[in-house]
């Protein structure tokens, strides 16, 4: 059995940033395990621009952004294995993986960084009625077909769901000559970034119908058409609001789910709202020495934040290894409560003596809020009260907690993050 100080599961933007960060902290024994044929993850098929504005202060395409980190991994001489599937990880941090070259093999790690990313919700998870004809794809699959493999999924397109991938594919399919007839969204708000709604739908005259869903699919061999209808507050179709569209392609962009089957096998505690691990201020999970970052932790809207978070996970994994399997004495962990419009927070608990001088807490809201305040409380004392003109579920929010303020607060029992009316 081979052994490494740090093993990183996933060679996408999170895994690459974590590896580079850990190496710069002085850890030489690092291995990245990636199941695809190349490093870079999902960014390799995201050929549109808009990446890197925070990290590199310039606008890059997805492959360009990924290449910056791949170059860092190559320059730092970090070892990686491609075409390698991780089968299992046990609580002793023993990894079972396999590939064509090595067959089935085992690795003992001192620390593990989970960076497996996320996957799309499938049609089966959405319970759309109708036959199962050809022409129904997840938006990410269609993106790979068009951008990497050079195939057009279809010519007349309807998109269900207004997540960022669906919005971007509405523009991409239009640019490739297809007619995108409508984007239907079950919720009363879009799940994507505002800039994507403007640049991908409004600029091309593609209608977005909120509070609508697909209620029927027509066609047996190939998709021939769909029916959408408006839904009520409980998500039930409203009779009399049906609209028929002829189309040969239906793209599904109905949310992303963190890839956490491996995390569960280790015994990591999970957050039901995000479907990702519960982590502390160091991005450490409930299993000591196992860290999580990127979309496997919670779905991000910007890859720049993935890289920032992953760099922190890599630093903390390195600190854990260098200290002989500890992050230092842990004071009592203070829980962070998400309430009044805030769906969850990352991290979910903070050990004040181990936090950085400034701790970023990221979260998403559960509805669209206009002219409201983001507030944070230490017990019952409000320490943050920041006005936001508009907040939406599709865009991540954050606050910054200062160590000096937390450590100087006597009897701190709980930190609360909430949305308050003006």
Coordinates of C-alpha atoms in Angstrom, one line a residue:
X1 CA 0.0 0.0 0.0
X2 CA 1.4 3.4 -1.0
X3 CA 1.0 6.4 1.4
X4 CA 0.8 10.1 0.9
X5 CA 0.5 13.1 3.3
X6 CA -2.5 14.6 1.4
X7 CA -4.7 12.9 -1.2
X8 CA -7.1 15.1 -3.1
X9 CA -10.2 13.5 -4.6
X10 CA -11.1 15.4 -7.8
X11 CA -8.9 17.2 -10.3
X12 CA -11.3 20.1 -11.1
X13 CA -10.8 23.7 -10.1
X14 CA -11.3 22.9 -6.4
X15 CA -8.8 20.0 -6.3
X16 CA -6.2 21.8 -8.3
X17 CA -6.3 24.9 -6.1
X18 CA -6.2 22.8 -2.9
X19 CA -3.2 20.9 -4.2
X20 CA -1.3 24.0 -5.2
X21 CA -2.0 25.6 -1.9
X22 CA -0.9 22.6 0.2
X23 CA 2.3 22.3 -1.9
X24 CA 3.2 26.0 -1.2
X25 CA 2.7 25.3 2.5
X26 CA 5.6 22.8 2.3
X27 CA 3.9 19.5 1.8
X28 CA 5.6 17.4 -0.9
X29 CA 3.7 14.2 -0.7
X30 CA 0.5 15.0 -2.5
X31 CA -1.6 13.0 -4.9
X32 CA -4.6 14.1 -7.0
X33 CA -7.0 11.4 -8.1
X34 CA -9.2 12.3 -11.1
X35 CA -11.7 10.0 -12.8
X36 CA -11.7 12.0 -16.2
X37 CA -9.1 11.7 -18.9
X38 CA -7.7 15.2 -18.1
X39 CA -7.4 17.7 -15.3
X40 CA -9.7 20.8 -15.2
X41 CA -13.1 19.2 -14.4
X42 CA -16.3 20.8 -15.8
X43 CA -14.4 23.9 -16.8
X44 CA -13.1 22.1 -19.9
X45 CA -16.5 22.3 -21.5
X46 CA -17.4 25.8 -20.3
X47 CA -15.9 27.7 -23.3
X48 CA -17.8 30.9 -22.6
X49 CA -16.0 33.8 -20.8
X50 CA -16.6 35.4 -17.5
X51 CA -14.2 33.4 -15.3
X52 CA -11.3 34.7 -13.3
X53 CA -12.4 38.3 -12.7
X54 CA -11.8 37.9 -8.9
X55 CA -8.9 35.5 -9.0
X56 CA -6.8 36.8 -11.9
X57 CA -8.4 40.3 -12.4
X58 CA -9.1 39.4 -16.1
X59 CA -11.9 37.7 -18.0
X60 CA -11.1 34.1 -19.1
X61 CA -12.9 31.2 -20.6
X62 CA -13.4 28.0 -18.5
X63 CA -10.5 26.1 -20.2
X64 CA -8.2 29.1 -19.8
X65 CA -9.0 29.4 -16.1
X66 CA -8.5 25.7 -15.6
X67 CA -5.2 25.8 -17.4
X68 CA -3.8 28.5 -15.1
X69 CA -4.2 26.0 -12.2
X70 CA -3.1 23.0 -14.2
X71 CA 0.1 24.9 -15.0
X72 CA 0.6 25.6 -11.3
X73 CA 0.2 21.8 -10.5
X74 CA 2.7 20.9 -13.3
X75 CA 5.3 23.6 -12.2
X76 CA 5.0 22.5 -8.5
X77 CA 5.5 18.8 -9.7
X78 CA 2.4 17.6 -7.9
X79 CA 1.6 13.9 -8.7
X80 CA -1.8 13.0 -10.2
X81 CA -3.5 10.0 -11.6
X82 CA -6.1 10.3 -14.4
X83 CA -8.8 7.8 -15.4
X84 CA -8.9 6.8 -11.8
X85 CA -12.1 6.0 -9.9
X86 CA -12.2 6.2 -6.1
X87 CA -14.3 3.3 -5.0
X88 CA -14.2 3.7 -1.2
X89 CA -12.6 5.6 1.7
X90 CA -12.8 4.3 5.2
X91 CA -12.6 6.2 8.5
X92 CA -8.9 5.4 8.8
X93 CA -8.4 7.5 5.6
X94 CA -7.5 4.4 3.6
X95 CA -8.6 4.9 -0.1
X96 CA -9.5 2.2 -2.5
X97 CA -9.3 3.2 -6.1
X98 CA -8.9 1.6 -9.5
X99 CA -7.6 2.4 -13.0
X100 CA -6.5 0.5 -16.1
X101 CA -2.8 0.8 -15.3
X102 CA -2.7 -0.1 -11.6
X103 CA -5.8 -2.2 -11.4
X104 CA -7.4 -2.0 -7.9
X105 CA -5.1 -0.3 -5.4
X106 CA -5.0 1.1 -1.9
X107 CA -3.6 4.4 -0.6
X108 CA -3.1 5.4 3.0
X109 CA -3.5 9.2 3.5
X110 CA -2.7 11.3 6.5
X111 CA -5.2 13.9 5.3
X112 CA -7.9 13.9 2.5
X113 CA -9.4 16.8 0.6
X114 CA -12.8 16.1 -0.9
X115 CA -13.2 18.0 -4.1
X116 CA -15.5 15.8 -6.3
X117 CA -17.7 18.6 -7.5
X118 CA -21.4 18.1 -8.3
X119 CA -23.8 16.6 -10.8
X120 CA -27.1 17.6 -12.4
X121 CA -30.5 16.4 -11.4
X122 CA -31.8 13.8 -13.8
X123 CA -35.2 13.5 -15.4
X124 CA -35.9 10.6 -13.1
X125 CA -35.4 12.9 -10.1
X126 CA -37.9 15.4 -11.6
X127 CA -40.8 13.0 -12.2
X128 CA -41.8 14.5 -15.6
X129 CA -44.7 12.5 -17.1
X130 CA -44.7 11.2 -20.7
X131 CA -42.7 8.7 -22.8
X132 CA -38.9 8.4 -22.9
X133 CA -38.1 9.6 -26.4
X134 CA -34.7 10.6 -27.7
X135 CA -33.9 14.4 -27.4
X136 CA -34.1 14.9 -23.6
X137 CA -30.7 15.9 -22.1
X138 CA -29.4 17.5 -19.0
X139 CA -28.0 21.0 -19.9
X140 CA -24.4 19.9 -18.9
X141 CA -24.6 16.9 -21.3
X142 CA -25.8 19.1 -24.1
X143 CA -22.9 21.5 -23.3
X144 CA -20.4 18.7 -23.6
X145 CA -21.9 17.5 -26.9
X146 CA -21.8 20.9 -28.5
X147 CA -18.5 22.3 -27.0
X148 CA -16.3 19.3 -26.9
X149 CA -17.7 16.6 -29.2
X150 CA -19.0 18.8 -31.9
X151 CA -22.6 17.5 -32.0
X152 CA -25.9 19.4 -32.1
X153 CA -28.5 17.8 -29.8
X154 CA -31.3 19.4 -31.8
X155 CA -32.8 22.4 -33.7
X156 CA -35.9 23.3 -31.8
X157 CA -35.2 23.6 -28.1
X158 CA -37.2 24.1 -24.8
X159 CA -35.2 24.4 -21.6
X160 CA -36.7 23.5 -18.2
X161 CA -35.0 25.2 -15.3
X162 CA -33.1 28.5 -15.2
X163 CA -29.9 27.4 -13.5
X164 CA -26.7 29.0 -14.9
X165 CA -25.9 26.1 -17.2
X166 CA -29.4 26.2 -18.7
X167 CA -29.2 29.9 -19.3
X168 CA -25.7 29.6 -20.9
X169 CA -26.9 26.8 -23.1
X170 CA -29.9 28.9 -24.2
X171 CA -27.3 31.3 -25.7
X172 CA -25.0 28.6 -26.9
X173 CA -27.7 26.7 -28.8
X174 CA -28.9 30.0 -30.4
X175 CA -25.4 30.9 -31.5
X176 CA -25.1 27.4 -33.1
X177 CA -28.3 28.0 -35.1
X178 CA -31.0 26.3 -33.0
X179 CA -34.3 28.0 -32.1
X180 CA -34.7 28.2 -28.3
X181 CA -38.4 28.7 -27.8
X182 CA -38.8 29.2 -24.1
X183 CA -37.1 28.7 -20.7
X184 CA -39.6 27.5 -18.1
X185 CA -38.8 27.8 -14.4
X186 CA -40.8 26.1 -11.6
X187 CA -39.9 28.7 -9.0
X188 CA -41.1 32.3 -9.0
X189 CA -37.5 33.5 -9.4
X190 CA -34.6 32.4 -11.6
X191 CA -31.9 30.0 -10.2
X192 CA -29.1 31.7 -12.1
X193 CA -27.0 34.9 -11.9
X194 CA -28.7 38.1 -13.0
X195 CA -26.0 38.8 -15.6
X196 CA -26.7 35.4 -17.2
X197 CA -30.4 36.2 -17.5
X198 CA -29.5 39.5 -19.3
X199 CA -26.7 38.2 -21.5
X200 CA -28.1 34.8 -22.4
X201 CA -31.9 35.3 -22.6
X202 CA -32.8 39.0 -22.8
X203 CA -30.1 39.8 -25.4
X204 CA -31.4 37.1 -27.7
X205 CA -35.2 37.6 -27.1
X206 CA -35.7 34.2 -25.4
X207 CA -38.7 34.3 -23.1
X208 CA -38.3 33.2 -19.4
X209 CA -41.6 31.9 -17.9
X210 CA -41.4 31.8 -14.1
X211 CA -43.7 29.6 -12.0
X212 CA -44.0 27.2 -15.0
X213 CA -43.1 23.6 -15.5
X214 CA -43.3 20.8 -18.1
X215 CA -46.4 18.7 -17.6
X216 CA -46.3 16.5 -20.7
X217 CA -43.9 15.1 -23.2
X218 CA -45.0 14.1 -26.7
X219 CA -43.2 11.7 -29.0
X220 CA -42.2 8.0 -28.7
X221 CA -39.0 7.6 -30.8
X222 CA -38.0 11.3 -30.9
X223 CA -39.3 14.2 -28.9
X224 CA -42.0 16.0 -30.9
X225 CA -43.3 18.5 -28.4
X226 CA -44.0 19.4 -24.8
X227 CA -46.7 21.1 -22.8
X228 CA -45.9 23.6 -20.0
X229 CA -48.3 25.1 -17.5
X230 CA -48.3 27.7 -14.8
X231 CA -48.0 26.3 -11.2
X232 CA -49.5 27.5 -7.9
X233 CA -47.8 28.3 -4.7
X234 CA -47.5 24.5 -4.0
X235 CA -46.0 23.7 -7.4
X236 CA -49.2 22.1 -8.7
X237 CA -50.2 22.9 -12.4
X238 CA -53.1 25.3 -12.8
X239 CA -55.8 24.0 -15.2
X240 CA -56.3 26.2 -18.2
X241 CA -52.8 27.6 -18.3
X242 CA -51.3 24.9 -20.6
X243 CA -49.1 26.0 -23.5
X244 CA -47.9 23.6 -26.2
X245 CA -44.6 23.9 -28.0
X246 CA -43.2 21.8 -30.8
X247 CA -39.6 20.9 -30.2
X248 CA -37.1 18.1 -30.8
X249 CA -34.9 18.8 -27.8
X250 CA -35.6 19.4 -24.1
X251 CA -32.7 20.5 -21.9
X252 CA -33.0 20.0 -18.1
X253 CA -31.3 22.6 -15.9
X254 CA -33.0 21.9 -12.6
X255 CA -30.3 22.2 -10.0
X256 CA -27.0 20.6 -9.0
X257 CA -26.3 18.0 -6.4
X258 CA -22.9 17.7 -4.6
X259 CA -21.2 14.3 -5.4
X260 CA -21.1 12.9 -1.8
X261 CA -21.5 9.2 -2.1
X262 CA -17.8 8.8 -1.1
X263 CA -18.2 11.3 1.8
X264 CA -21.0 9.3 3.3
X265 CA -18.9 6.1 3.1
X266 CA -16.3 7.8 5.4
X267 CA -19.1 8.7 7.9
X268 CA -19.0 12.5 7.3
X269 CA -22.0 14.4 8.9
X270 CA -24.1 15.9 6.1
X271 CA -26.0 19.2 5.8
X272 CA -29.5 18.3 4.5
X273 CA -30.1 21.7 2.9
X274 CA -26.9 21.7 0.7
X275 CA -26.5 17.9 0.5
X276 CA -22.8 18.6 1.3
X277 CA -20.7 17.9 4.4
X278 CA -21.0 20.0 7.6
X279 CA -17.6 21.8 8.1
X280 CA -16.0 24.0 10.7
X281 CA -13.9 27.2 10.2
X282 CA -11.1 25.2 8.8
X283 CA -13.3 23.4 6.2
X284 CA -12.7 20.2 8.2
X285 CA -15.6 17.7 8.2
X286 CA -16.8 15.7 11.2
X287 CA -14.0 13.2 10.4
X288 CA -10.7 14.6 11.6
X289 CA -8.2 15.3 8.8
X290 CA -10.9 15.1 6.1
X291 CA -11.6 18.5 4.5
X292 CA -14.1 19.5 1.8
X293 CA -14.2 22.4 -0.6
X294 CA -15.9 23.6 -3.8
X295 CA -19.1 22.3 -5.2
X296 CA -19.0 19.0 -3.2
X297 CA -19.4 21.2 -0.1
X298 CA -22.1 23.6 -1.5
X299 CA -22.9 24.7 -5.0
X300 CA -21.1 27.9 -5.9
X301 CA -22.1 30.5 -8.5
X302 CA -18.5 31.7 -9.3
X303 CA -15.5 29.4 -9.8
X304 CA -13.3 32.2 -8.3
X305 CA -15.0 31.5 -4.9
X306 CA -14.4 27.8 -5.4
X307 CA -10.6 28.4 -5.9
X308 CA -10.5 30.7 -2.8
X309 CA -12.3 28.2 -0.6
X310 CA -10.1 25.3 -2.0
X311 CA -6.9 27.2 -1.3
X312 CA -8.0 27.5 2.3
X313 CA -8.8 23.8 2.5
X314 CA -5.4 23.0 1.1
X315 CA -3.6 25.2 3.6
X316 CA -5.5 23.7 6.5
X317 CA -4.9 20.1 5.3
X318 CA -1.2 21.0 5.2
X319 CA -1.3 22.5 8.7
X320 CA -3.0 19.3 9.9
X321 CA -0.3 17.1 8.5
X322 CA 2.6 19.3 9.7
X323 CA 1.2 19.4 13.2
X324 CA 1.1 15.5 13.3
X325 CA -2.6 15.0 12.8
X326 CA -4.2 18.0 14.6
X327 CA -5.2 21.5 13.9
X328 CA -4.3 22.6 17.4
X329 CA -6.3 22.6 20.6
X330 CA -10.0 23.1 19.8
X331 CA -12.0 25.5 21.9
X332 CA -15.7 24.9 22.2
X333 CA -17.3 25.1 18.7
X334 CA -19.8 27.9 18.4
X335 CA -22.7 26.9 16.1
X336 CA -23.8 29.3 13.4
X337 CA -27.6 29.3 13.0
X338 CA -29.2 30.2 9.7
X339 CA -32.7 31.6 10.1
X340 CA -35.2 34.2 8.8
X341 CA -34.5 33.8 5.0
X342 CA -31.0 32.4 5.3
X343 CA -31.0 28.7 4.1
X344 CA -27.6 27.6 5.4
X345 CA -24.1 28.8 6.2
X346 CA -20.6 27.5 5.4
X347 CA -19.0 27.0 7.8
X348 CA -21.7 25.8 10.2
X349 CA -19.6 26.1 13.4
X350 CA -16.5 28.0 14.4
X351 CA -13.8 27.2 17.0
X352 CA -12.7 30.8 17.8
X353 CA -9.1 30.1 18.8
X354 CA -8.5 28.2 15.4
X355 CA -10.2 30.7 13.1
X356 CA -8.3 33.2 10.9
X357 CA -8.3 36.9 11.8
X358 CA -11.2 37.3 9.5
X359 CA -13.6 34.4 8.7
X360 CA -15.8 34.5 5.6
X361 CA -19.2 32.9 6.1
X362 CA -21.1 32.2 2.8
X363 CA -24.8 31.5 2.5
X364 CA -27.8 31.6 0.2
X365 CA -31.2 33.1 0.8
X366 CA -34.4 31.3 0.2
X367 CA -36.4 33.9 -1.7
X368 CA -36.0 37.2 -3.5
X369 CA -35.5 40.1 -1.0
X370 CA -35.4 43.8 -1.9
X371 CA -34.2 46.6 0.3
X372 CA -33.4 44.2 3.2
X373 CA -30.5 43.8 5.6
X374 CA -28.1 41.0 6.2
X375 CA -27.7 40.8 10.0
X376 CA -25.4 38.8 12.2
X377 CA -25.8 38.4 16.0
X378 CA -23.5 37.2 18.7
X379 CA -26.1 35.7 21.2
X380 CA -28.6 38.6 21.1
X381 CA -26.1 41.4 20.2
X382 CA -26.2 42.5 16.6
X383 CA -22.7 43.0 15.1
X384 CA -23.5 43.2 11.4
X385 CA -26.4 45.1 9.8
X386 CA -25.7 45.6 6.1
X387 CA -28.3 46.8 3.6
X388 CA -28.6 44.9 0.2
X389 CA -30.8 46.4 -2.6
X390 CA -31.6 42.9 -3.8
X391 CA -30.8 39.3 -2.8
X392 CA -31.8 36.2 -4.8
X393 CA -31.3 32.4 -4.3
X394 CA -29.2 32.2 -7.4
X395 CA -26.4 34.5 -6.0
X396 CA -24.3 33.6 -3.0
X397 CA -24.0 36.1 -0.2
X398 CA -21.3 36.4 2.5
X399 CA -20.4 38.1 5.7
X400 CA -17.0 38.4 7.5
X401 CA -16.6 37.7 11.2
X402 CA -13.6 39.1 13.0
X403 CA -11.7 36.9 15.4
X404 CA -11.0 39.9 17.7
X405 CA -14.7 40.5 18.1
X406 CA -15.6 36.9 18.7
X407 CA -12.8 36.2 21.2
X408 CA -13.6 39.3 23.2
X409 CA -17.3 38.4 23.6
X410 CA -17.9 36.9 27.0
X411 CA -20.3 33.9 27.1
X412 CA -20.6 33.4 23.4
X413 CA -23.1 30.6 22.8
X414 CA -24.4 31.1 19.3
X415 CA -23.9 33.1 16.1
X416 CA -27.1 33.8 14.1
X417 CA -27.2 35.0 10.5
X418 CA -30.6 36.3 9.3
X419 CA -32.4 38.6 6.8
X420 CA -34.2 41.6 8.4
X421 CA -36.7 44.0 6.9
X422 CA -35.6 47.7 6.5

